[in-house]
PDB file of C-alpha atoms in Angstrom:
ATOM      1  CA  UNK A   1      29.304  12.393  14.065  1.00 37.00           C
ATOM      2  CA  UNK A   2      29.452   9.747  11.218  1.00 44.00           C
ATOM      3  CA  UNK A   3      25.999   8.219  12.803  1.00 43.00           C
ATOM      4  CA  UNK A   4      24.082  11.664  12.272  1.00 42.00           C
ATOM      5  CA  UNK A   5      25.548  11.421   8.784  1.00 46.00           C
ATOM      6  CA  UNK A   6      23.868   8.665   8.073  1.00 47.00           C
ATOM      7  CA  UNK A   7      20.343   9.878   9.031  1.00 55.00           C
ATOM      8  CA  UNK A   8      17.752   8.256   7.262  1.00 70.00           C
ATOM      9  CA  UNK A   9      15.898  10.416   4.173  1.00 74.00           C
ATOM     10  CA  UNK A  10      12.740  12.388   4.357  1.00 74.00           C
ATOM     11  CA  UNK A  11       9.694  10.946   2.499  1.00 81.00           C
ATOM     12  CA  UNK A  12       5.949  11.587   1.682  1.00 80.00           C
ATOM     13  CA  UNK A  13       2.927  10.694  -0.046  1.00 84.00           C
ATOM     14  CA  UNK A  14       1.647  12.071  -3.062  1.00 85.00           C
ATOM     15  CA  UNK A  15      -1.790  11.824  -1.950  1.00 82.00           C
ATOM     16  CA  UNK A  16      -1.071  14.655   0.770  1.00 81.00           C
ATOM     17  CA  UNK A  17      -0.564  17.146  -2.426  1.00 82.00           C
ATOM     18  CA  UNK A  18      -3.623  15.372  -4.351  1.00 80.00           C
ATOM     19  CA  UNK A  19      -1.766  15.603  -7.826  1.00 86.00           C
ATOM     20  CA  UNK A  20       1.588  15.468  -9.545  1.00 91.00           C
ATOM     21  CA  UNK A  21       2.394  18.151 -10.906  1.00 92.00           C
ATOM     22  CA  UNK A  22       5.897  20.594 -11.494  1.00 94.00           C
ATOM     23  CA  UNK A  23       4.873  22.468  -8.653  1.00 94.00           C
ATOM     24  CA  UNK A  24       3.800  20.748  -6.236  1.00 93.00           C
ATOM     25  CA  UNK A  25       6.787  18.050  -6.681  1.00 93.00           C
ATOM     26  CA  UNK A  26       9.157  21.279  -6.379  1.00 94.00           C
ATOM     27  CA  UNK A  27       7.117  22.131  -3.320  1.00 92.00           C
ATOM     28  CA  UNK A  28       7.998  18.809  -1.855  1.00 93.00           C
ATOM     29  CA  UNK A  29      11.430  18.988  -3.106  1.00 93.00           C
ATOM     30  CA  UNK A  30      11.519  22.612  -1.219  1.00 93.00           C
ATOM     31  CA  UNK A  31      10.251  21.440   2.459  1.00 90.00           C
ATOM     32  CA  UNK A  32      13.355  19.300   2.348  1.00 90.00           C
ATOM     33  CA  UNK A  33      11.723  16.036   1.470  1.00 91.00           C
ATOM     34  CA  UNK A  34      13.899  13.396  -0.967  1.00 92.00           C
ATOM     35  CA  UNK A  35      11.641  10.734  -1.502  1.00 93.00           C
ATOM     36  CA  UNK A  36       8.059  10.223  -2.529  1.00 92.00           C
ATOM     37  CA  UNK A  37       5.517   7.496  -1.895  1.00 92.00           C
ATOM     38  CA  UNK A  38       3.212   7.491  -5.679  1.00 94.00           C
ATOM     39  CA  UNK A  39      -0.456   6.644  -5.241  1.00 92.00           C
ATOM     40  CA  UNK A  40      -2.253   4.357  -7.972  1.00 90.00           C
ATOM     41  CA  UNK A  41      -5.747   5.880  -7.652  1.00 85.00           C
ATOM     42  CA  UNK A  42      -4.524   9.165  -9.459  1.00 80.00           C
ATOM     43  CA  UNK A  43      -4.160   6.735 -12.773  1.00 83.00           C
ATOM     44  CA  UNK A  44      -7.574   4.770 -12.297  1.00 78.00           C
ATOM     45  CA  UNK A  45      -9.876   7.142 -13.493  1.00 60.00           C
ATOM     46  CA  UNK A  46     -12.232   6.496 -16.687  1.00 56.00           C
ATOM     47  CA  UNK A  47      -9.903   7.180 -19.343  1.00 57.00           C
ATOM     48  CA  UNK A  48      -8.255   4.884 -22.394  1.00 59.00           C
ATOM     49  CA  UNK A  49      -5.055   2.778 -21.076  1.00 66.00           C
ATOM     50  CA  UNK A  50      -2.916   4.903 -23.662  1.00 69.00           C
ATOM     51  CA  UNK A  51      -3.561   8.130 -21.747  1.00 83.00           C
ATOM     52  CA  UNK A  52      -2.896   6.729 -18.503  1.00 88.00           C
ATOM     53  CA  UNK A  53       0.513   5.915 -19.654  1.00 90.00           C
ATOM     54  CA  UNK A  54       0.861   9.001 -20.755  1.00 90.00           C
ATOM     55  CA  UNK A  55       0.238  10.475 -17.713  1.00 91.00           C
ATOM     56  CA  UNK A  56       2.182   8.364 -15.696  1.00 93.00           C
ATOM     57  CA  UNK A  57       5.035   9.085 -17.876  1.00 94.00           C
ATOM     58  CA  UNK A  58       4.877  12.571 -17.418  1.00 94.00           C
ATOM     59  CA  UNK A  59       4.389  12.266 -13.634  1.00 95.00           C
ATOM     60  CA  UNK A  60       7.552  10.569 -13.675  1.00 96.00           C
ATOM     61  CA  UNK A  61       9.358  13.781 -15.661  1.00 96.00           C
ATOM     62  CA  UNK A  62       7.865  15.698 -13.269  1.00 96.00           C
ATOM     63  CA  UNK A  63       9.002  13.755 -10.395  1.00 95.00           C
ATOM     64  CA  UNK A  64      12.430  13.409 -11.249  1.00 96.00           C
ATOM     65  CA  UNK A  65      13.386  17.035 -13.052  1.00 96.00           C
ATOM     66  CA  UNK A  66      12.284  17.838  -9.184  1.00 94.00           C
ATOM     67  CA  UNK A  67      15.009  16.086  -7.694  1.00 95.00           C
ATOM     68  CA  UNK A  68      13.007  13.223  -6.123  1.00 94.00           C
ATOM     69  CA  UNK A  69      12.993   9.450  -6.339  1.00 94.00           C
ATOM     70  CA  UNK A  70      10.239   7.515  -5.850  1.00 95.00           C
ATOM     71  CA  UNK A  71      10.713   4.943  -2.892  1.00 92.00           C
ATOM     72  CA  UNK A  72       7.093   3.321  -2.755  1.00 93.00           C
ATOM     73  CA  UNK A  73       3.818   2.785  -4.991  1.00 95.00           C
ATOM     74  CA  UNK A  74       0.343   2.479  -3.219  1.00 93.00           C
ATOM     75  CA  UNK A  75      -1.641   0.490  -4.970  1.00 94.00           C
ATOM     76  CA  UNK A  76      -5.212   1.747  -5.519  1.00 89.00           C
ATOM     77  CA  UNK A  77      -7.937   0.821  -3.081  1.00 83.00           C
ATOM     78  CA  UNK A  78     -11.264   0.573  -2.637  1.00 79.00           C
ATOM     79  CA  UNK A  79     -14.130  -1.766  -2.039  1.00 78.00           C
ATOM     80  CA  UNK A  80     -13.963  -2.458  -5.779  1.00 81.00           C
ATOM     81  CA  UNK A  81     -10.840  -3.921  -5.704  1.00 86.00           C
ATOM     82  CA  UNK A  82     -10.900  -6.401  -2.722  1.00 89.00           C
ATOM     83  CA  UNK A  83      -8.069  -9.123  -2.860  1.00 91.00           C
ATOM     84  CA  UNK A  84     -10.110 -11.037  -0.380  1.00 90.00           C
ATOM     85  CA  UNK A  85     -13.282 -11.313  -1.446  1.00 90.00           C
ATOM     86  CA  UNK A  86     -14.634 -14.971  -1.738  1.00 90.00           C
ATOM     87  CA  UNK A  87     -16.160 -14.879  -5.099  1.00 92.00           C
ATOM     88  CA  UNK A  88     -14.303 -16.386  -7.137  1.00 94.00           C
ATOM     89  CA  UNK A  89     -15.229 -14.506 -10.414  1.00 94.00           C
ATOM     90  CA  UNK A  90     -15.114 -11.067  -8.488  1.00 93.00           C
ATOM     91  CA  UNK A  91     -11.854 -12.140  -7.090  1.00 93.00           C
ATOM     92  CA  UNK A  92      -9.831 -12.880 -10.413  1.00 94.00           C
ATOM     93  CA  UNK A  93     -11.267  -9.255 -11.770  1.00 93.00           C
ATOM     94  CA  UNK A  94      -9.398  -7.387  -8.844  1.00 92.00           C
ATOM     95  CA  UNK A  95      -6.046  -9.551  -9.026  1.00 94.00           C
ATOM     96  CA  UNK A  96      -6.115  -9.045 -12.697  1.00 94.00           C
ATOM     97  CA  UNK A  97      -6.460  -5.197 -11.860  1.00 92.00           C
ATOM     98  CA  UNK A  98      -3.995  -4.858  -9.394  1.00 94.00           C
ATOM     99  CA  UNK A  99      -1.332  -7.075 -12.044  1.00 95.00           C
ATOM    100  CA  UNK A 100      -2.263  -4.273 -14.276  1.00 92.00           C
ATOM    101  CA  UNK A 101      -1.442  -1.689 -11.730  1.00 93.00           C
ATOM    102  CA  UNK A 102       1.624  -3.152 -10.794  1.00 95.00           C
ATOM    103  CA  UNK A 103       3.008  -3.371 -14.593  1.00 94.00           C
ATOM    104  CA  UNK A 104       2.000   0.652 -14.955  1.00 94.00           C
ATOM    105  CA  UNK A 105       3.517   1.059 -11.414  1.00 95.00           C
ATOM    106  CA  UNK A 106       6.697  -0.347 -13.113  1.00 96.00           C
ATOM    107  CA  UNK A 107       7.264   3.005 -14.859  1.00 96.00           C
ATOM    108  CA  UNK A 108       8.146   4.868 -11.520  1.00 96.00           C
ATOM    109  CA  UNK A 109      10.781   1.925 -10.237  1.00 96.00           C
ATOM    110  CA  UNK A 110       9.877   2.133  -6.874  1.00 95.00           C
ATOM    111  CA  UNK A 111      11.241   0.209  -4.099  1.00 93.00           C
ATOM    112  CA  UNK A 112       8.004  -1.511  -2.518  1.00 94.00           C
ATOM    113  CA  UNK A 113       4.530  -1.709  -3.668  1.00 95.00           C
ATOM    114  CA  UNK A 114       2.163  -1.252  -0.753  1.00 93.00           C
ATOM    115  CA  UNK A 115      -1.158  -3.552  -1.046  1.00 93.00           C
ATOM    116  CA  UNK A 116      -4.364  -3.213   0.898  1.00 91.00           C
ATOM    117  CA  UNK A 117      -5.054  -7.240   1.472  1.00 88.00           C
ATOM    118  CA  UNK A 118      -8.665  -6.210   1.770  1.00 85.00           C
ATOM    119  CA  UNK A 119     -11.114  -3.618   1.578  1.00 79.00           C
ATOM    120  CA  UNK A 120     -14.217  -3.942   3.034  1.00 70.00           C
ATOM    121  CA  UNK A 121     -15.159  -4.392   7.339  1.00 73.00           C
ATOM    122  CA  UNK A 122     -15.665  -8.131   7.291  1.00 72.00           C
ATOM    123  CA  UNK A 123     -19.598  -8.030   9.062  1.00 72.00           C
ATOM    124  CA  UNK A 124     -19.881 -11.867   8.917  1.00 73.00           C
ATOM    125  CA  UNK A 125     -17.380 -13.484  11.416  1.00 73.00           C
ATOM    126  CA  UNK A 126     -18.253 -16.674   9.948  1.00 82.00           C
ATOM    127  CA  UNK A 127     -17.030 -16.019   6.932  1.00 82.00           C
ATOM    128  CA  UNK A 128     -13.392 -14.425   8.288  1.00 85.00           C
ATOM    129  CA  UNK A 129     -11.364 -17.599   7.693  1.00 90.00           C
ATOM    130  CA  UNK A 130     -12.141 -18.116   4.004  1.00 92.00           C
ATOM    131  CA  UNK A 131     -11.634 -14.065   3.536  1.00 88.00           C
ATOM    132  CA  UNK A 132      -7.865 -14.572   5.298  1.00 92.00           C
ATOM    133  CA  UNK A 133      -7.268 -17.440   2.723  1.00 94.00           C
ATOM    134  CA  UNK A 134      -8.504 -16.087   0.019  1.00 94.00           C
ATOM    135  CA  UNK A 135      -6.478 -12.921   0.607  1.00 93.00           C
ATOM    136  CA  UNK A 136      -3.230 -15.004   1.052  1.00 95.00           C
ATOM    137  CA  UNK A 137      -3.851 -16.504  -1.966  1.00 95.00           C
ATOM    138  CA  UNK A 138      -3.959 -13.261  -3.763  1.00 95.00           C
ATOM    139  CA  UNK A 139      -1.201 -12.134  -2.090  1.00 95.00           C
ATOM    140  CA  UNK A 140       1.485 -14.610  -3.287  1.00 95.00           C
ATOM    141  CA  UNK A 141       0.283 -14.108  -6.842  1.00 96.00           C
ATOM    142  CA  UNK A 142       0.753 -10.533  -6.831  1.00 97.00           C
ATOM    143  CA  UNK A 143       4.208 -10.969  -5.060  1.00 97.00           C
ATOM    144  CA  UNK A 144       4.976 -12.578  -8.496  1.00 96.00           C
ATOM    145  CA  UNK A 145       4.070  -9.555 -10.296  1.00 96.00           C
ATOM    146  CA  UNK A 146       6.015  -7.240  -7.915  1.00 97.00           C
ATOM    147  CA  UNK A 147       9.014  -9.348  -8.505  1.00 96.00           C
ATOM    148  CA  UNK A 148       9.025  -8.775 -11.786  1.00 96.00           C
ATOM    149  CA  UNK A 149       9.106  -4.860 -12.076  1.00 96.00           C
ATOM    150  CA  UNK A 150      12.003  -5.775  -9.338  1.00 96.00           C
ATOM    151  CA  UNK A 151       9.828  -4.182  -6.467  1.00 96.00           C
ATOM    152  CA  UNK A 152       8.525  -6.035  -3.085  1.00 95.00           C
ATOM    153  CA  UNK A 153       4.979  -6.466  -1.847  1.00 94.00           C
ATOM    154  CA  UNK A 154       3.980  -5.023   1.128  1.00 93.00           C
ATOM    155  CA  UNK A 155       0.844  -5.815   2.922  1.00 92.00           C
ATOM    156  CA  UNK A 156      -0.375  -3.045   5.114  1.00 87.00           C
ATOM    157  CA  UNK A 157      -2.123  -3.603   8.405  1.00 83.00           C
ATOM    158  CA  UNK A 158      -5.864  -2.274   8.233  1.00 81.00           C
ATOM    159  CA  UNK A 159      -7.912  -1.283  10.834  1.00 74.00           C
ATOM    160  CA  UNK A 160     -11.660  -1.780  12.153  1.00 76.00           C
ATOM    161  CA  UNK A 161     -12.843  -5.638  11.075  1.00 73.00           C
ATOM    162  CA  UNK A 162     -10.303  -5.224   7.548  1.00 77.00           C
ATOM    163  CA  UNK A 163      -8.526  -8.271   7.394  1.00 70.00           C
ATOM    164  CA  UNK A 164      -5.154  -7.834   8.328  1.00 68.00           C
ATOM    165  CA  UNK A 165      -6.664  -6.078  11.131  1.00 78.00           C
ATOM    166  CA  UNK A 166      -4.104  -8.180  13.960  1.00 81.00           C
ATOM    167  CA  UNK A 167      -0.384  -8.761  14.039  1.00 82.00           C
ATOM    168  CA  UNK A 168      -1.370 -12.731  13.996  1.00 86.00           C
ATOM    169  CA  UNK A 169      -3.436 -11.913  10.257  1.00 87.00           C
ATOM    170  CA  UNK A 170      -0.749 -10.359   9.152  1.00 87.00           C
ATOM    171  CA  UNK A 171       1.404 -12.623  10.029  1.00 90.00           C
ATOM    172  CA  UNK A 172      -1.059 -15.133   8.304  1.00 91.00           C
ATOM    173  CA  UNK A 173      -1.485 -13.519   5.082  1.00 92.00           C
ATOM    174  CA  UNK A 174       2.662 -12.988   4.879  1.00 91.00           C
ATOM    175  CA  UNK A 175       4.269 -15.779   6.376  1.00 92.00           C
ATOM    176  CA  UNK A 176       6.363 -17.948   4.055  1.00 91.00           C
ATOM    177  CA  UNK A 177       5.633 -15.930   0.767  1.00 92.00           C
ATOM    178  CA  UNK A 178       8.901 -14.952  -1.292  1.00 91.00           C
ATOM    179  CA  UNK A 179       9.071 -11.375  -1.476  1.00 91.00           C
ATOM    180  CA  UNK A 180       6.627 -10.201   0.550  1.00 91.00           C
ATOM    181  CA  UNK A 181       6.942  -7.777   3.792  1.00 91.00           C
ATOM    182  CA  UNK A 182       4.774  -5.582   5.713  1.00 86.00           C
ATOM    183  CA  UNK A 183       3.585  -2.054   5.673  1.00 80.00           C
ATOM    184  CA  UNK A 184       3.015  -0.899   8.995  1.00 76.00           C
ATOM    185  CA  UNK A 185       0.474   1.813   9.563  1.00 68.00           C
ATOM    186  CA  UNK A 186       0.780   2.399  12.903  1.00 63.00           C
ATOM    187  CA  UNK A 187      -2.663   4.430  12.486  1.00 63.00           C
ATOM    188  CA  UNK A 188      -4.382   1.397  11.753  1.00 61.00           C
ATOM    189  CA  UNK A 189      -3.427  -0.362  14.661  1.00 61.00           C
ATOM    190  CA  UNK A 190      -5.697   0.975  16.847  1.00 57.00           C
ATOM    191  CA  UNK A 191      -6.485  -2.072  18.334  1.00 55.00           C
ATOM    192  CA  UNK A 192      -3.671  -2.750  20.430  1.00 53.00           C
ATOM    193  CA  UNK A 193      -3.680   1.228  21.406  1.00 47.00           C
ATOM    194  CA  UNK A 194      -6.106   1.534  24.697  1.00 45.00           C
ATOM    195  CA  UNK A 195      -4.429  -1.903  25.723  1.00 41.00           C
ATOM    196  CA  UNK A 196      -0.802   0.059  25.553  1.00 41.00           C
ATOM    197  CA  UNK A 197      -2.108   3.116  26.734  1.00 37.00           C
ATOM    198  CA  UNK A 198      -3.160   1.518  30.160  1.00 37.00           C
ATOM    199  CA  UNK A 199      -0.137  -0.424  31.009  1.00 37.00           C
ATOM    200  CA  UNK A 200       1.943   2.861  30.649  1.00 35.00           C
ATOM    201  CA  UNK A 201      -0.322   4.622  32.932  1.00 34.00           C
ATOM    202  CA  UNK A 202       0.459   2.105  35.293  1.00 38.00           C
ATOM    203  CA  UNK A 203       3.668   1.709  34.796  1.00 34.00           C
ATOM    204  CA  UNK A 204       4.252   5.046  35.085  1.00 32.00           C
ATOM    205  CA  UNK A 205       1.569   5.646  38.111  1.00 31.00           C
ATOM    206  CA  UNK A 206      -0.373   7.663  36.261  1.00 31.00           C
TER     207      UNK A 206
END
């Protein structure tokens, strides 16, 4: 009995509802659900840094006078912010953006701050090596920033050609970087999935 006391907590994304608001954080807080998973691009639009404060402020009242807590912050993505990109000029714009992000994500306290270590398929095979390193690079400077809203950096597997596409890049892009994990979108992993599905018809004589 104790162990089904200790179930883990229901949580969701934000991006499911499309915005915060009182009602649909009390529609959340309704189906059950405790925790909340905030995503960045609802504070990216064209609009002066004051009034996205503002707004994340009062997502945060609205969050919390639900009865949630906030467990995780996506960080925005897109192929305008790509952490791996080789350019070096291009490259300092987007980890300057996401440090930005990360200080605004500071207002919700989350737990972990999930990161996209790339954005766009990687078409050039040639160049997949240097896109890798640069994204580790970009990676443990941005762990940095987590660490200092007291939040982790996780780096979520991507799919197609993405790098981070493989449990060996994502093992590459995290190894040996202080507080740093993984986000593991099971979705994304695609990959692996017609190689699993066929062993278990086997196994199972399918």
């Amino acid at each position: 009995l104790a162990l089904f006391a200790q179930r883990d907590k229901v949580g969701t994304s934000v991006s499911l509802v499309g915005q915060i608001t009182p009602e649909t954080m009390a529609e959340i807080k309704a189906a059950g659900i405790d925790y909340i998973e905030v995503t960045m691009n609802n504070f990216v639009r064209k609009q002066p840094e004051n009034e996205v404060y503002i707004k994340a402020y009062q997502a945060l009242k609205d969050i919390k006078e639900a009865g949630l807590k906030v467990w995780s912050v996506h960080l925005p993505y897109s192929s305008t912010w790509d952490v791996s990109i080789i350019d070096p000029k291009k490259r300092e714009e987007a980890v300057s953006f996401f440090e930005e992000m990360i200080r605004l994500a500071g207002i919700f306290s989350p737990e972990v701050l999930v990161l996209h270590p790339g954005a766009d398929n990687i078409k050039n095979a040639n160049t997949r090596a240097d896109r890798l390193k640069c994204a580790r690079n970009s990676i443990g400077r941005l762990a940095l920033a987590a660490a200092d809203i007291d939040a982790e950096l996780c780096v979520e597997i991507l799919p197609r050609t993405c790098p981070g596409r493989t449990a060996d890049e994502i093992d590459y892009l995290t190894r040996d970087i202080p507080n740093v994990k993984i986000c593991f979108d099971t979705n994304h992993l695609l990959i692996f999935v017609k190689f699993v599905w066929f062993e278990s018809c086997i196994c199972s004589h399918c």
